[in-house]
């Protein structure tokens, strides 16, 4: 029997519990999230002082190691923006710009690029690359300083935001009419993960409170965007990393093996691109996205 829970107007079935938090499949919000929802003040403390230094000490180093492959991913994203936008409109904001490699690629392609990033360490790195970075969280206050954009990109951000609908209203206000929003979040509770739970008895390793607050699917994130004043144009995903687990490569909690799996995935994608089959790789991932599979939910949407 699934347990129901109500918390400050949030109501739904409890999917899992971990470290004093429940993951609620929230009927009120239309997507799953943890309760209690941490406050922005609690999160600010965690991010500004701990995130890159304590939680992800390897982050900058690995971004450099993955750079050739990341640039392929980034190039595809900029190509999509350019296909969807009217010519001559090229001002982009990357929310959670991290070490800055995504924006740097944009600058190299002639985009006017701005980043906002709460980590001091990552901001410093991005500035050393010559990028325009505001250090901090996106808020009403910082939004008024940043101005208006043709594209806003948010990779692995929205799952960490205490009130995503409110956040999307703020983001929408920063886009020019017809501007684009690209969101990438983990594809949680997907069918391949559920297969692993059923067949191999895995605990839901993707549940990670308090940082990881929201647990989106293609449908729940599309719904949230549609009700926030956006039209979803394209659904994409990234390599379904769960395939490695299903084939017996247990990388959960095994960093070394995780990197080995990542290396094989990179080899697959880079070899496809080198062979001139980048479009086939992309079509494969769009087909996976249509099935609700793949490691990330990636949506391109236009402000209505
Ligand atoms: Zn809710």
XYZ file of C-alpha atoms and ligand atoms in Angstrom:
305
model
C 0.000 0.000 0.000
C 1.387 3.374 -0.938
C 1.300 5.934 1.814
C -0.302 9.335 1.241
C 1.051 12.491 2.786
C 0.009 16.112 3.026
C 2.466 18.928 3.728
C 1.485 22.634 3.559
C -0.996 22.105 0.722
C 1.223 19.566 -1.099
C -0.587 16.265 -1.397
C 0.350 12.923 -2.914
C 1.743 9.419 -2.654
C 5.105 8.877 -0.969
C 7.442 7.307 -3.564
C 10.469 6.946 -1.275
C 11.928 8.223 1.972
C 15.530 9.155 2.680
C 17.411 11.131 5.350
C 14.225 12.488 6.936
C 12.660 13.553 3.603
C 9.782 11.953 1.674
C 9.606 12.060 -2.123
C 5.999 13.021 -2.758
C 4.350 12.405 -6.137
C 2.624 15.739 -5.650
C -0.845 16.163 -7.151
C -0.840 19.848 -6.210
C 2.347 20.638 -8.188
C 1.980 17.984 -10.921
C 5.521 16.649 -10.341
C 7.363 14.738 -7.629
C 9.384 16.602 -5.000
C 10.713 16.115 -1.499
C 8.918 17.279 1.612
C 9.698 19.184 3.692
C 10.901 21.528 0.913
C 14.133 23.200 2.086
C 14.024 27.000 2.274
C 16.170 29.144 -0.024
C 18.189 30.264 3.008
C 19.027 26.679 3.937
C 20.047 25.943 0.351
C 22.093 29.122 -0.069
C 24.261 28.037 2.816
C 24.790 24.585 1.332
C 25.642 25.875 -2.162
C 27.811 28.879 -1.452
C 30.060 27.094 0.979
C 29.888 23.396 0.274
C 28.733 22.460 -3.198
C 31.854 22.628 -5.359
C 34.410 22.208 -2.608
C 32.858 19.460 -0.485
C 30.272 17.801 -2.693
C 31.896 18.036 -6.097
C 35.639 18.545 -5.673
C 36.209 16.745 -8.999
C 33.770 18.860 -10.973
C 36.147 21.335 -12.661
C 38.769 18.716 -13.391
C 36.236 16.387 -14.991
C 34.691 19.122 -17.089
C 38.161 19.709 -18.571
C 38.670 15.972 -19.085
C 35.297 15.682 -20.873
C 35.728 18.868 -22.886
C 36.009 17.401 -26.404
C 32.821 15.425 -25.854
C 31.061 18.292 -24.053
C 31.739 20.580 -27.003
C 29.842 18.180 -29.266
C 26.884 18.315 -26.860
C 27.143 22.117 -26.637
C 27.425 22.572 -30.404
C 24.226 20.588 -30.949
C 22.446 22.811 -28.464
C 23.602 26.051 -30.108
C 22.686 24.621 -33.537
C 19.150 24.015 -32.259
C 18.905 27.556 -30.867
C 20.024 28.967 -34.202
C 17.501 26.813 -36.095
C 14.651 27.976 -33.845
C 15.533 31.671 -33.511
C 15.188 34.513 -35.966
C 18.505 35.625 -37.391
C 20.514 38.202 -35.486
C 19.090 37.362 -32.072
C 21.905 35.936 -30.040
C 21.954 37.017 -26.404
C 22.099 34.029 -24.049
C 21.950 33.603 -20.280
C 23.186 30.378 -18.699
C 21.637 29.930 -15.251
C 24.042 27.874 -13.140
C 26.874 28.474 -15.596
C 29.404 26.417 -13.594
C 32.973 26.524 -14.918
C 31.770 28.405 -18.043
C 32.610 25.984 -20.856
C 29.089 26.065 -22.321
C 29.090 29.874 -22.541
C 32.631 29.953 -23.893
C 31.471 27.809 -26.807
C 28.697 30.354 -27.459
C 31.140 33.278 -27.435
C 33.282 31.407 -29.980
C 30.175 31.183 -32.193
C 29.438 34.904 -31.934
C 26.858 34.865 -29.123
C 26.675 37.557 -26.460
C 26.886 35.380 -23.348
C 26.165 36.031 -19.676
C 26.253 33.561 -16.790
C 24.913 33.506 -13.256
C 26.463 31.051 -10.825
C 26.336 30.735 -7.035
C 29.666 28.924 -6.606
C 32.578 31.309 -6.043
C 35.053 28.704 -7.269
C 33.183 28.040 -10.532
C 32.515 31.771 -11.120
C 36.203 32.547 -10.745
C 37.088 29.843 -13.255
C 34.559 31.170 -15.792
C 35.828 34.741 -15.394
C 39.368 33.521 -16.028
C 38.041 32.297 -19.394
C 37.051 35.937 -20.079
C 33.319 35.416 -19.487
C 30.752 37.847 -18.060
C 29.540 36.123 -14.854
C 27.271 37.355 -12.058
C 28.035 35.461 -8.858
C 24.908 34.478 -6.963
C 21.441 32.970 -7.324
C 18.898 34.119 -9.883
C 16.357 36.297 -8.051
C 14.084 39.287 -8.789
C 17.021 41.464 -7.791
C 19.713 39.849 -9.954
C 17.205 39.481 -12.852
C 16.770 43.262 -13.069
C 20.550 43.691 -13.411
C 20.931 40.958 -16.045
C 18.365 42.352 -18.517
C 16.595 40.594 -21.412
C 17.672 37.552 -23.419
C 16.876 35.637 -26.618
C 17.781 32.301 -24.986
C 17.968 31.125 -21.389
C 19.686 27.811 -20.710
C 19.339 25.904 -17.434
C 21.182 22.589 -17.189
C 20.707 20.618 -13.967
C 19.179 23.598 -12.177
C 15.411 23.225 -11.890
C 15.620 20.018 -9.824
C 17.349 22.102 -7.112
C 14.810 24.960 -6.997
C 12.340 25.047 -4.046
C 9.468 26.545 -6.131
C 9.981 25.800 -9.850
C 6.715 27.455 -11.046
C 7.674 30.744 -9.413
C 11.188 30.441 -10.820
C 9.847 29.877 -14.356
C 7.710 33.030 -14.058
C 10.874 34.977 -13.253
C 12.740 33.358 -16.171
C 9.875 34.048 -18.567
C 10.009 37.734 -17.667
C 13.673 37.832 -18.716
C 13.010 36.489 -22.223
C 12.182 38.624 -25.242
C 8.916 37.727 -27.029
C 9.421 34.404 -28.858
C 12.587 33.750 -26.820
C 13.741 30.205 -26.078
C 14.191 28.298 -22.852
C 16.284 25.119 -22.769
C 15.908 22.962 -19.677
C 17.867 19.853 -18.803
C 17.062 17.900 -15.620
C 17.609 14.271 -14.571
C 14.922 11.895 -15.881
C 13.910 10.384 -12.552
C 11.771 7.318 -11.818
C 12.159 6.396 -15.498
C 11.254 2.926 -16.812
C 14.866 1.666 -16.933
C 15.424 2.719 -13.308
C 12.203 0.979 -12.307
C 13.372 -2.159 -14.192
C 16.565 -2.095 -12.121
C 14.572 -1.826 -8.926
C 12.365 -4.755 -9.960
C 14.996 -7.057 -11.450
C 18.092 -6.257 -9.392
C 16.708 -4.804 -6.156
C 18.411 -1.415 -6.472
C 17.494 1.265 -3.965
C 16.474 4.521 -5.676
C 20.042 5.897 -5.852
C 18.874 9.043 -7.669
C 17.044 10.324 -4.575
C 19.404 12.888 -3.001
C 17.880 15.348 -0.514
C 18.257 18.169 0.337
C 19.964 19.337 -2.929
C 17.838 17.311 -5.293
C 14.362 18.637 -4.498
C 12.295 17.943 -7.654
C 12.039 14.651 -9.591
C 10.802 15.343 -13.127
C 9.679 13.177 -16.020
C 9.209 14.282 -19.655
C 5.488 14.631 -19.057
C 5.592 16.431 -15.710
C 8.215 18.951 -16.890
C 6.370 19.549 -20.189
C 3.181 20.142 -18.238
C 4.912 22.586 -15.912
C 6.303 24.522 -18.896
C 2.958 24.599 -20.696
C 1.184 25.935 -17.604
C 3.993 28.495 -17.132
C 3.413 30.141 -20.526
C 5.797 28.173 -22.778
C 5.231 25.976 -25.840
C 7.422 22.868 -25.776
C 9.041 22.483 -29.226
C 11.548 19.621 -28.863
C 12.060 16.711 -26.433
C 15.537 15.216 -26.249
C 17.585 13.125 -23.871
C 21.118 11.956 -23.141
C 22.586 8.436 -23.188
C 20.522 6.039 -21.002
C 23.283 5.315 -18.470
C 21.008 2.749 -16.777
C 21.809 0.412 -19.699
C 25.240 -0.164 -18.144
C 23.587 -1.231 -14.877
C 21.159 -3.489 -16.721
C 24.144 -5.101 -18.484
C 25.800 -5.769 -15.132
C 28.191 -2.799 -14.792
C 27.238 -1.703 -11.291
C 28.577 1.860 -11.158
C 26.264 3.048 -8.358
C 28.538 4.245 -5.553
C 31.590 3.064 -7.547
C 33.266 6.172 -8.895
C 35.964 4.341 -10.842
C 33.455 2.186 -12.680
C 31.216 5.207 -13.221
C 34.051 6.959 -15.047
C 34.672 3.827 -17.143
C 31.015 3.764 -18.201
C 31.179 7.488 -18.959
C 34.296 6.898 -21.120
C 32.447 4.236 -23.170
C 29.449 6.480 -23.623
C 31.715 9.325 -24.763
C 33.474 6.964 -27.206
C 30.129 5.934 -28.695
C 28.969 9.519 -29.191
C 32.285 10.883 -30.479
C 32.676 7.986 -32.919
C 29.177 8.599 -34.287
C 30.009 12.279 -34.824
C 33.421 11.487 -36.381
C 31.622 9.127 -38.764
C 29.338 11.955 -39.857
C 26.404 10.208 -38.133
C 25.739 12.834 -35.472
C 22.203 13.250 -36.819
C 21.518 9.515 -36.341
C 22.753 9.722 -32.740
C 20.441 12.679 -32.202
C 17.478 10.919 -33.809
C 18.117 7.894 -31.574
C 18.022 10.092 -28.481
C 14.872 11.880 -29.642
C 13.261 8.463 -30.159
C 14.309 7.441 -26.634
C 12.867 10.694 -25.290
C 9.554 9.897 -27.000
C 9.582 6.626 -25.007
C 10.280 8.483 -21.745
C 13.768 6.926 -21.515
C 17.268 8.430 -21.382
C 19.254 9.889 -18.492
C 18.042 13.499 -18.823
C 14.861 15.296 -19.760
C 15.958 17.984 -22.232
C 13.252 20.362 -23.439
C 13.422 23.303 -25.850
C 10.476 25.649 -25.333
C 9.380 29.014 -26.671
C 7.865 31.834 -24.627
C 4.213 32.101 -25.653
Zn 3.828 19.970 -4.384
